[in-house]
């Protein structure tokens, strides 16, 4: 098996149509087209609009990824594509396109679990990264502390019992009348605020890794409603800053605990919420204090992208895992 294969990655699970080319762990190109400005008008992602947008751009996004990588499609060794989890119609566009490419070129198809893609993003950041390590995964659909044993084996130490961190940012953004997706808007607003609004702690259970975001979101909602009903003013920036601290500090704390408990020296992170500047700073400070090496993917590789799909494709290539052309899209798949 070739050790530095040329892999095309394709991602279309939500509202980003993305394509990237890697050679081994080296990223050659990374293209993305987003329908989020169209979706913002509706306050969330409308699945049918997402599918149509993917269909209209997938061809040109892949073509420009190949062009900027300076690669002809005939040179590719494999096509890696997200087959789940995500919006079915959206996934089908990328998956069908990838199958056509794989069949037409006679190269393997590698179906990628989107969440494993987020976990693999760190491999592109540091060529020397090797398991074992602890990963903080925080996206719009998942929030978990994960122990990676080998390139293809990992264990979920714990995570959210209800809403994902990104989902909580999006819901609180709605409460504060901020646009979708809420994360970047809350982060921007929080810069002008102070952590002064009393909000509940998020920890659940007996000091393990489980936590809950739905109570935090309700506490924000109650705070704002009570102020409004009493005709009192409140500072939205303070609410944003307080929510951001409550939502993210716990993630940093649990990540460090996971690394200590498993005795690993390296920490990585992935998922859209990891694009948050406050979280990145807190993680850096906590890892430095604990003597842990932190590998943080660039911000654009935290939110949805195809480079991470190609990176996970490489891990599957190394393990000899390929997919049949009968592979179907799946709206939800466990972390496996
Ligand atoms: O990983 P991602 O792009 O898509 C999923 O796989 O879910 O994550 C999207 C989520 C959204 O909920 C969005 O609000 C959140 O990531 N997000 C952020 C930031 N940028 C994106 N949350 C907090 N701060 C940010 N800067
Ligand atoms: Zn994602």
mmCIF file of C-alpha atoms and ligand atoms in Angstrom:
data_model
loop_
_atom_site.group_PDB
_atom_site.id
_atom_site.type_symbol
_atom_site.label_atom_id
_atom_site.label_comp_id
_atom_site.label_asym_id
_atom_site.label_seq_id
_atom_site.Cartn_x
_atom_site.Cartn_y
_atom_site.Cartn_z
ATOM 1 C CA UNK A 1 0.000 0.000 0.000
ATOM 2 C CA UNK A 2 1.322 3.429 -0.987
ATOM 3 C CA UNK A 3 2.424 5.375 2.103
ATOM 4 C CA UNK A 4 1.736 8.890 0.832
ATOM 5 C CA UNK A 5 -1.405 8.501 -1.270
ATOM 6 C CA UNK A 6 -3.032 11.400 -3.090
ATOM 7 C CA UNK A 7 -6.528 11.627 -1.629
ATOM 8 C CA UNK A 8 -9.433 13.857 -2.636
ATOM 9 C CA UNK A 9 -11.763 14.648 0.294
ATOM 10 C CA UNK A 10 -15.365 15.762 -0.209
ATOM 11 C CA UNK A 11 -17.694 17.116 2.484
ATOM 12 C CA UNK A 12 -21.386 18.052 2.088
ATOM 13 C CA UNK A 13 -23.105 16.999 5.324
ATOM 14 C CA UNK A 14 -24.621 20.382 6.200
ATOM 15 C CA UNK A 15 -24.386 23.781 4.509
ATOM 16 C CA UNK A 16 -20.737 23.706 3.400
ATOM 17 C CA UNK A 17 -19.688 22.152 0.106
ATOM 18 C CA UNK A 18 -15.984 21.442 0.440
ATOM 19 C CA UNK A 19 -13.210 19.623 -1.398
ATOM 20 C CA UNK A 20 -9.544 19.188 -0.500
ATOM 21 C CA UNK A 21 -6.529 17.272 -1.748
ATOM 22 C CA UNK A 22 -3.829 15.787 0.477
ATOM 23 C CA UNK A 23 -0.642 13.887 -0.304
ATOM 24 C CA UNK A 24 0.084 11.835 2.798
ATOM 25 C CA UNK A 25 -0.435 14.320 5.627
ATOM 26 C CA UNK A 26 0.421 17.315 3.473
ATOM 27 C CA UNK A 27 -2.516 19.499 2.526
ATOM 28 C CA UNK A 28 -2.285 20.599 -1.108
ATOM 29 C CA UNK A 29 -5.601 22.430 -1.468
ATOM 30 C CA UNK A 30 -8.652 23.233 0.555
ATOM 31 C CA UNK A 31 -11.767 24.727 -1.071
ATOM 32 C CA UNK A 32 -15.096 25.617 0.467
ATOM 33 C CA UNK A 33 -18.399 27.113 -0.658
ATOM 34 C CA UNK A 34 -20.978 27.882 2.007
ATOM 35 C CA UNK A 35 -24.704 28.468 1.742
ATOM 36 C CA UNK A 36 -24.799 29.854 5.293
ATOM 37 C CA UNK A 37 -25.573 33.403 4.112
ATOM 38 C CA UNK A 38 -28.640 32.036 2.276
ATOM 39 C CA UNK A 39 -29.552 29.901 5.313
ATOM 40 C CA UNK A 40 -29.117 32.830 7.739
ATOM 41 C CA UNK A 41 -32.341 34.367 6.385
ATOM 42 C CA UNK A 42 -34.228 31.365 7.770
ATOM 43 C CA UNK A 43 -32.496 31.254 11.161
ATOM 44 C CA UNK A 44 -31.102 27.770 10.586
ATOM 45 C CA UNK A 45 -30.258 25.292 7.857
ATOM 46 C CA UNK A 46 -33.143 24.427 5.498
ATOM 47 C CA UNK A 47 -32.268 20.914 4.251
ATOM 48 C CA UNK A 48 -33.766 21.313 0.779
ATOM 49 C CA UNK A 49 -31.899 24.584 0.185
ATOM 50 C CA UNK A 50 -28.660 22.959 1.382
ATOM 51 C CA UNK A 51 -29.085 20.053 -1.078
ATOM 52 C CA UNK A 52 -29.736 22.374 -4.009
ATOM 53 C CA UNK A 53 -26.770 24.571 -3.179
ATOM 54 C CA UNK A 54 -24.488 21.517 -2.953
ATOM 55 C CA UNK A 55 -25.737 20.301 -6.307
ATOM 56 C CA UNK A 56 -25.030 23.596 -8.002
ATOM 57 C CA UNK A 57 -21.445 23.966 -6.725
ATOM 58 C CA UNK A 58 -20.003 20.499 -5.998
ATOM 59 C CA UNK A 59 -18.577 20.147 -9.494
ATOM 60 C CA UNK A 60 -16.765 23.489 -9.470
ATOM 61 C CA UNK A 61 -15.544 23.141 -5.854
ATOM 62 C CA UNK A 62 -13.916 19.785 -6.676
ATOM 63 C CA UNK A 63 -12.473 21.163 -9.930
ATOM 64 C CA UNK A 64 -10.913 24.114 -8.134
ATOM 65 C CA UNK A 65 -9.505 21.876 -5.366
ATOM 66 C CA UNK A 66 -7.759 19.769 -8.009
ATOM 67 C CA UNK A 67 -6.587 22.863 -9.858
ATOM 68 C CA UNK A 68 -5.130 24.626 -6.841
ATOM 69 C CA UNK A 69 -3.427 21.384 -5.771
ATOM 70 C CA UNK A 70 -1.869 21.184 -9.244
ATOM 71 C CA UNK A 71 -3.203 17.660 -9.573
ATOM 72 C CA UNK A 72 -4.995 15.890 -12.437
ATOM 73 C CA UNK A 73 -7.890 13.676 -11.382
ATOM 74 C CA UNK A 74 -6.186 10.692 -13.026
ATOM 75 C CA UNK A 75 -3.356 11.011 -10.480
ATOM 76 C CA UNK A 76 -5.659 10.503 -7.456
ATOM 77 C CA UNK A 77 -5.287 7.316 -5.410
ATOM 78 C CA UNK A 78 -8.611 7.459 -3.552
ATOM 79 C CA UNK A 79 -11.727 9.560 -2.900
ATOM 80 C CA UNK A 80 -12.795 10.060 0.710
ATOM 81 C CA UNK A 81 -16.296 11.389 1.308
ATOM 82 C CA UNK A 82 -18.587 12.063 4.272
ATOM 83 C CA UNK A 83 -21.422 9.497 4.279
ATOM 84 C CA UNK A 84 -22.874 10.554 7.654
ATOM 85 C CA UNK A 85 -23.922 11.949 9.982
ATOM 86 C CA UNK A 86 -25.746 14.904 8.497
ATOM 87 C CA UNK A 87 -28.678 15.968 6.349
ATOM 88 C CA UNK A 88 -29.567 13.052 4.082
ATOM 89 C CA UNK A 89 -30.180 15.044 0.912
ATOM 90 C CA UNK A 90 -27.021 17.078 1.450
ATOM 91 C CA UNK A 91 -24.895 13.978 2.124
ATOM 92 C CA UNK A 92 -26.258 12.249 -0.979
ATOM 93 C CA UNK A 93 -24.960 15.004 -3.256
ATOM 94 C CA UNK A 94 -21.339 14.626 -2.102
ATOM 95 C CA UNK A 95 -21.547 10.844 -1.803
ATOM 96 C CA UNK A 96 -23.029 10.342 -5.289
ATOM 97 C CA UNK A 97 -20.440 12.668 -6.772
ATOM 98 C CA UNK A 98 -17.626 10.778 -5.020
ATOM 99 C CA UNK A 99 -18.977 7.418 -6.190
ATOM 100 C CA UNK A 100 -18.972 8.676 -9.777
ATOM 101 C CA UNK A 101 -15.373 9.806 -9.387
ATOM 102 C CA UNK A 102 -14.293 6.545 -7.794
ATOM 103 C CA UNK A 103 -16.031 4.394 -10.398
ATOM 104 C CA UNK A 104 -14.941 6.517 -13.353
ATOM 105 C CA UNK A 105 -11.298 6.593 -12.288
ATOM 106 C CA UNK A 106 -11.187 3.046 -10.947
ATOM 107 C CA UNK A 107 -9.898 4.184 -7.545
ATOM 108 C CA UNK A 108 -11.124 3.235 -4.047
ATOM 109 C CA UNK A 109 -14.002 5.006 -2.328
ATOM 110 C CA UNK A 110 -13.549 5.711 1.393
ATOM 111 C CA UNK A 111 -16.723 6.558 3.304
ATOM 112 C CA UNK A 112 -15.922 8.854 6.227
ATOM 113 C CA UNK A 113 -17.839 9.427 9.453
ATOM 114 C CA UNK A 114 -18.020 13.237 9.722
ATOM 115 C CA UNK A 115 -17.232 13.223 13.443
ATOM 116 C CA UNK A 116 -14.142 11.122 12.909
ATOM 117 C CA UNK A 117 -13.178 13.736 10.358
ATOM 118 C CA UNK A 118 -13.290 16.393 13.092
ATOM 119 C CA UNK A 119 -11.064 14.169 15.234
ATOM 120 C CA UNK A 120 -8.602 13.675 12.355
ATOM 121 C CA UNK A 121 -8.181 17.410 11.616
ATOM 122 C CA UNK A 122 -5.331 17.615 14.149
ATOM 123 C CA UNK A 123 -3.222 15.178 12.101
ATOM 124 C CA UNK A 124 -2.879 17.851 9.423
ATOM 125 C CA UNK A 125 -1.714 20.410 11.937
ATOM 126 C CA UNK A 126 1.278 18.422 13.144
ATOM 127 C CA UNK A 127 2.894 15.755 11.003
ATOM 128 C CA UNK A 128 4.416 14.101 14.059
ATOM 129 C CA UNK A 129 1.106 13.664 15.909
ATOM 130 C CA UNK A 130 0.653 10.062 17.056
ATOM 131 C CA UNK A 131 -1.851 8.397 19.417
ATOM 132 C CA UNK A 132 -2.433 8.086 22.285
ATOM 133 C CA UNK A 133 -3.999 11.482 22.928
ATOM 134 C CA UNK A 134 -7.112 13.090 24.368
ATOM 135 C CA UNK A 135 -9.385 15.061 22.061
ATOM 136 C CA UNK A 136 -11.938 17.673 22.938
ATOM 137 C CA UNK A 137 -14.677 17.332 20.336
ATOM 138 C CA UNK A 138 -17.165 20.219 20.309
ATOM 139 C CA UNK A 139 -19.368 20.742 17.274
ATOM 140 C CA UNK A 140 -22.986 21.559 16.469
ATOM 141 C CA UNK A 141 -24.021 17.944 16.965
ATOM 142 C CA UNK A 142 -21.477 16.409 19.344
ATOM 143 C CA UNK A 143 -19.589 17.338 22.486
ATOM 144 C CA UNK A 144 -17.332 14.740 24.042
ATOM 145 C CA UNK A 145 -13.970 14.021 25.596
ATOM 146 C CA UNK A 146 -12.347 11.246 23.591
ATOM 147 C CA UNK A 147 -9.367 9.032 24.266
ATOM 148 C CA UNK A 148 -7.688 8.025 20.997
ATOM 149 C CA UNK A 149 -5.778 4.762 21.416
ATOM 150 C CA UNK A 150 -4.619 4.256 17.846
ATOM 151 C CA UNK A 151 -5.325 5.824 14.456
ATOM 152 C CA UNK A 152 -8.588 3.883 14.209
ATOM 153 C CA UNK A 153 -9.563 3.080 17.801
ATOM 154 C CA UNK A 154 -10.930 5.413 20.399
ATOM 155 C CA UNK A 155 -13.042 5.541 23.518
ATOM 156 C CA UNK A 156 -15.572 8.192 24.480
ATOM 157 C CA UNK A 157 -14.833 9.143 28.097
ATOM 158 C CA UNK A 158 -17.986 11.211 28.414
ATOM 159 C CA UNK A 159 -19.800 14.189 27.058
ATOM 160 C CA UNK A 160 -23.023 16.097 26.908
ATOM 161 C CA UNK A 161 -26.177 14.369 28.059
ATOM 162 C CA UNK A 162 -28.418 16.621 25.972
ATOM 163 C CA UNK A 163 -27.571 19.566 23.677
ATOM 164 C CA UNK A 164 -24.167 19.822 22.000
ATOM 165 C CA UNK A 165 -22.020 22.864 22.804
ATOM 166 C CA UNK A 166 -22.526 24.395 19.331
ATOM 167 C CA UNK A 167 -26.259 23.827 19.588
ATOM 168 C CA UNK A 168 -26.269 25.690 22.923
ATOM 169 C CA UNK A 169 -24.404 28.613 21.293
ATOM 170 C CA UNK A 170 -26.963 28.653 18.466
ATOM 171 C CA UNK A 171 -29.929 28.559 20.879
ATOM 172 C CA UNK A 172 -28.521 31.281 23.147
ATOM 173 C CA UNK A 173 -27.791 33.389 20.054
ATOM 174 C CA UNK A 174 -31.477 33.144 19.166
ATOM 175 C CA UNK A 175 -32.445 34.290 22.676
ATOM 176 C CA UNK A 176 -30.132 37.304 22.207
ATOM 177 C CA UNK A 177 -31.548 37.949 18.685
ATOM 178 C CA UNK A 178 -28.196 37.194 17.038
ATOM 179 C CA UNK A 179 -28.020 35.589 13.569
ATOM 180 C CA UNK A 180 -27.376 31.925 12.722
ATOM 181 C CA UNK A 181 -24.880 30.296 13.210
ATOM 182 C CA UNK A 182 -24.686 31.757 16.683
ATOM 183 C CA UNK A 183 -21.191 30.762 17.841
ATOM 184 C CA UNK A 184 -19.131 33.474 16.124
ATOM 185 C CA UNK A 185 -21.731 36.160 16.993
ATOM 186 C CA UNK A 186 -21.747 35.231 20.686
ATOM 187 C CA UNK A 187 -17.950 35.241 20.690
ATOM 188 C CA UNK A 188 -17.867 38.728 19.132
ATOM 189 C CA UNK A 189 -20.475 40.122 21.529
ATOM 190 C CA UNK A 190 -18.777 38.502 24.549
ATOM 191 C CA UNK A 191 -15.643 40.564 23.861
ATOM 192 C CA UNK A 192 -17.536 43.649 25.083
ATOM 193 C CA UNK A 193 -18.985 41.900 28.120
ATOM 194 C CA UNK A 194 -18.045 40.642 31.567
ATOM 195 C CA UNK A 195 -18.696 37.301 33.224
ATOM 196 C CA UNK A 196 -21.117 38.753 35.784
ATOM 197 C CA UNK A 197 -24.445 36.983 35.160
ATOM 198 C CA UNK A 198 -24.958 34.124 37.638
ATOM 199 C CA UNK A 199 -25.463 30.884 35.691
ATOM 200 C CA UNK A 200 -25.621 27.303 36.960
ATOM 201 C CA UNK A 201 -22.688 24.907 36.873
ATOM 202 C CA UNK A 202 -22.992 22.347 34.144
ATOM 203 C CA UNK A 203 -21.505 19.330 35.762
ATOM 204 C CA UNK A 204 -23.678 16.229 36.111
ATOM 205 C CA UNK A 205 -23.295 13.068 38.098
ATOM 206 C CA UNK A 206 -20.371 11.991 40.219
ATOM 207 C CA UNK A 207 -17.369 13.917 39.025
ATOM 208 C CA UNK A 208 -17.155 11.967 35.743
ATOM 209 C CA UNK A 209 -17.075 13.452 32.271
ATOM 210 C CA UNK A 210 -20.791 13.999 31.709
ATOM 211 C CA UNK A 211 -22.330 17.440 31.522
ATOM 212 C CA UNK A 212 -25.528 19.086 30.388
ATOM 213 C CA UNK A 213 -26.111 22.178 28.269
ATOM 214 C CA UNK A 214 -29.882 22.317 28.304
ATOM 215 C CA UNK A 215 -30.065 23.653 31.890
ATOM 216 C CA UNK A 216 -27.564 26.378 31.022
ATOM 217 C CA UNK A 217 -29.596 27.461 28.005
ATOM 218 C CA UNK A 218 -32.790 27.552 30.103
ATOM 219 C CA UNK A 219 -31.006 29.627 32.761
ATOM 220 C CA UNK A 220 -30.042 32.193 30.099
ATOM 221 C CA UNK A 221 -33.609 32.205 28.790
ATOM 222 C CA UNK A 222 -35.046 32.696 32.296
ATOM 223 C CA UNK A 223 -32.595 35.491 33.088
ATOM 224 C CA UNK A 224 -33.481 37.422 29.927
ATOM 225 C CA UNK A 225 -37.256 36.845 30.225
ATOM 226 C CA UNK A 226 -37.357 37.867 33.866
ATOM 227 C CA UNK A 227 -35.478 41.079 33.087
ATOM 228 C CA UNK A 228 -37.803 41.816 30.147
ATOM 229 C CA UNK A 229 -40.968 41.111 32.185
ATOM 230 C CA UNK A 230 -39.795 43.463 34.919
ATOM 231 C CA UNK A 231 -38.994 46.112 32.326
ATOM 232 C CA UNK A 232 -35.363 46.090 33.484
ATOM 233 C CA UNK A 233 -32.420 46.597 31.173
ATOM 234 C CA UNK A 234 -29.739 43.963 30.919
ATOM 235 C CA UNK A 235 -26.439 43.888 29.166
ATOM 236 C CA UNK A 236 -26.478 41.359 26.302
ATOM 237 C CA UNK A 237 -22.699 41.391 26.091
ATOM 238 C CA UNK A 238 -22.482 40.353 29.757
ATOM 239 C CA UNK A 239 -24.960 37.530 29.087
ATOM 240 C CA UNK A 240 -22.861 36.386 26.098
ATOM 241 C CA UNK A 241 -19.606 36.527 28.101
ATOM 242 C CA UNK A 242 -21.113 34.705 31.084
ATOM 243 C CA UNK A 243 -22.660 32.012 28.905
ATOM 244 C CA UNK A 244 -19.419 31.582 26.958
ATOM 245 C CA UNK A 245 -17.400 31.066 30.159
ATOM 246 C CA UNK A 246 -19.946 28.649 31.660
ATOM 247 C CA UNK A 247 -20.229 26.657 28.418
ATOM 248 C CA UNK A 248 -16.511 26.418 27.657
ATOM 249 C CA UNK A 249 -14.619 26.377 30.968
ATOM 250 C CA UNK A 250 -16.059 22.964 31.768
ATOM 251 C CA UNK A 251 -14.770 21.571 28.471
ATOM 252 C CA UNK A 252 -11.237 22.724 29.225
ATOM 253 C CA UNK A 253 -11.386 21.318 32.759
ATOM 254 C CA UNK A 254 -12.682 17.904 31.620
ATOM 255 C CA UNK A 255 -10.142 17.679 28.788
ATOM 256 C CA UNK A 256 -7.252 18.177 31.199
ATOM 257 C CA UNK A 257 -8.767 15.654 33.626
ATOM 258 C CA UNK A 258 -9.035 13.130 30.782
ATOM 259 C CA UNK A 259 -5.369 13.583 29.863
ATOM 260 C CA UNK A 260 -4.321 13.180 33.499
ATOM 261 C CA UNK A 261 -6.465 10.124 34.067
ATOM 262 C CA UNK A 262 -5.213 8.369 30.926
ATOM 263 C CA UNK A 263 -1.651 9.476 31.470
ATOM 264 C CA UNK A 264 -1.271 10.955 27.978
ATOM 265 C CA UNK A 265 0.977 13.884 27.157
ATOM 266 C CA UNK A 266 -0.862 15.219 24.102
ATOM 267 C CA UNK A 267 -4.206 16.977 23.707
ATOM 268 C CA UNK A 268 -5.997 17.770 20.442
ATOM 269 C CA UNK A 269 -9.361 19.348 19.658
ATOM 270 C CA UNK A 270 -11.862 19.523 16.835
ATOM 271 C CA UNK A 271 -15.326 20.731 15.811
ATOM 272 C CA UNK A 272 -16.805 24.144 15.049
ATOM 273 C CA UNK A 273 -16.818 25.360 18.659
ATOM 274 C CA UNK A 274 -13.025 24.933 18.777
ATOM 275 C CA UNK A 275 -12.846 27.922 16.400
ATOM 276 C CA UNK A 276 -13.821 29.984 19.464
ATOM 277 C CA UNK A 277 -10.928 32.274 20.465
ATOM 278 C CA UNK A 278 -11.744 32.214 24.190
ATOM 279 C CA UNK A 279 -11.803 28.384 24.212
ATOM 280 C CA UNK A 280 -8.505 28.253 22.300
ATOM 281 C CA UNK A 281 -6.833 30.630 24.757
ATOM 282 C CA UNK A 282 -8.147 28.748 27.796
ATOM 283 C CA UNK A 283 -7.054 25.397 26.364
ATOM 284 C CA UNK A 284 -3.581 26.734 25.603
ATOM 285 C CA UNK A 285 -3.193 28.134 29.119
ATOM 286 C CA UNK A 286 -4.509 24.973 30.814
ATOM 287 C CA UNK A 287 -2.326 22.628 28.743
ATOM 288 C CA UNK A 288 0.729 24.766 29.372
ATOM 289 C CA UNK A 289 0.046 24.706 33.114
ATOM 290 C CA UNK A 290 -0.454 20.932 33.089
ATOM 291 C CA UNK A 291 2.646 20.305 30.949
ATOM 292 C CA UNK A 292 0.628 18.906 28.039
ATOM 293 C CA UNK A 293 1.348 19.378 24.349
ATOM 294 C CA UNK A 294 -1.656 20.924 22.580
ATOM 295 C CA UNK A 295 -2.272 20.405 18.855
ATOM 296 C CA UNK A 296 -5.043 22.764 17.768
ATOM 297 C CA UNK A 297 -6.262 22.627 14.164
ATOM 298 C CA UNK A 298 -6.458 26.004 12.437
ATOM 299 C CA UNK A 299 -9.863 27.656 12.897
ATOM 300 C CA UNK A 300 -10.934 26.846 9.318
ATOM 301 C CA UNK A 301 -10.206 23.171 10.005
ATOM 302 C CA UNK A 302 -12.400 23.211 13.123
ATOM 303 C CA UNK A 303 -15.597 24.222 11.341
ATOM 304 C CA UNK A 304 -16.775 21.906 8.557
ATOM 305 C CA UNK A 305 -14.196 21.386 5.821
ATOM 306 C CA UNK A 306 -12.949 18.688 3.457
ATOM 307 C CA UNK A 307 -9.303 18.654 4.572
ATOM 308 C CA UNK A 308 -10.360 16.764 7.703
ATOM 309 C CA UNK A 309 -12.345 14.284 5.597
ATOM 310 C CA UNK A 310 -9.270 13.620 3.472
ATOM 311 C CA UNK A 311 -7.196 13.290 6.686
ATOM 312 C CA UNK A 312 -9.578 10.667 8.080
ATOM 313 C CA UNK A 313 -9.572 9.032 4.629
ATOM 314 C CA UNK A 314 -5.802 8.631 4.980
ATOM 315 C CA UNK A 315 -6.203 6.845 8.344
ATOM 316 C CA UNK A 316 -8.736 4.484 6.737
ATOM 317 C CA UNK A 317 -6.402 3.982 3.745
ATOM 318 C CA UNK A 318 -3.590 3.061 6.148
ATOM 319 C CA UNK A 319 -5.902 0.532 7.823
ATOM 320 C CA UNK A 320 -7.005 -0.880 4.436
ATOM 321 C CA UNK A 321 -10.648 0.134 4.994
ATOM 322 C CA UNK A 322 -12.465 0.876 1.754
ATOM 323 C CA UNK A 323 -16.170 1.240 0.993
ATOM 324 C CA UNK A 324 -18.360 -0.477 -1.587
ATOM 325 C CA UNK A 325 -20.184 1.602 -4.199
ATOM 326 C CA UNK A 326 -23.397 0.493 -2.460
ATOM 327 C CA UNK A 327 -22.475 2.689 0.544
ATOM 328 C CA UNK A 328 -25.496 4.722 1.568
ATOM 329 C CA UNK A 329 -25.790 8.089 3.293
ATOM 330 C CA UNK A 330 -26.804 7.943 6.972
ATOM 331 C CA UNK A 331 -28.463 10.782 8.854
ATOM 332 C CA UNK A 332 -27.081 9.628 12.171
ATOM 333 C CA UNK A 333 -24.231 7.282 12.988
ATOM 334 C CA UNK A 334 -22.602 6.574 16.315
ATOM 335 C CA UNK A 335 -18.958 7.484 16.881
ATOM 336 C CA UNK A 336 -17.391 4.330 15.574
HETATM 337 O O1 LIG B 1 -18.324 21.373 13.374
HETATM 338 P P1 LIG B 1 -19.329 22.300 12.823
HETATM 339 O O2 LIG B 1 -18.904 23.276 11.764
HETATM 340 O O3 LIG B 1 -20.544 21.508 12.255
HETATM 341 C C1 LIG B 1 -21.024 20.341 12.870
HETATM 342 O O4 LIG B 1 -20.475 19.255 12.575
HETATM 343 O O5 LIG B 1 -21.938 20.494 13.719
HETATM 344 O O6 LIG B 1 -19.923 23.078 14.082
HETATM 345 C C2 LIG B 1 -20.905 24.060 13.925
HETATM 346 C C3 LIG B 1 -21.187 24.665 15.278
HETATM 347 C C4 LIG B 1 -22.322 25.656 15.268
HETATM 348 O O7 LIG B 1 -23.203 25.330 16.314
HETATM 349 C C5 LIG B 1 -21.639 26.985 15.494
HETATM 350 O O8 LIG B 1 -22.422 27.926 16.187
HETATM 351 C C6 LIG B 1 -20.416 26.574 16.302
HETATM 352 O O9 LIG B 1 -20.014 25.355 15.746
HETATM 353 N N1 LIG B 1 -19.334 27.562 16.198
HETATM 354 C C7 LIG B 1 -18.866 28.273 17.249
HETATM 355 C C8 LIG B 1 -17.913 29.163 16.712
HETATM 356 N N2 LIG B 1 -17.818 28.961 15.362
HETATM 357 C C9 LIG B 1 -18.709 27.963 15.065
HETATM 358 N N3 LIG B 1 -19.177 28.227 18.551
HETATM 359 C C10 LIG B 1 -18.536 29.079 19.369
HETATM 360 N N4 LIG B 1 -17.628 29.990 18.946
HETATM 361 C C11 LIG B 1 -17.284 30.061 17.636
HETATM 362 N N5 LIG B 1 -16.395 30.955 17.206
HETATM 363 ZN ZN1 LIG B 2 -18.917 19.255 11.611
#
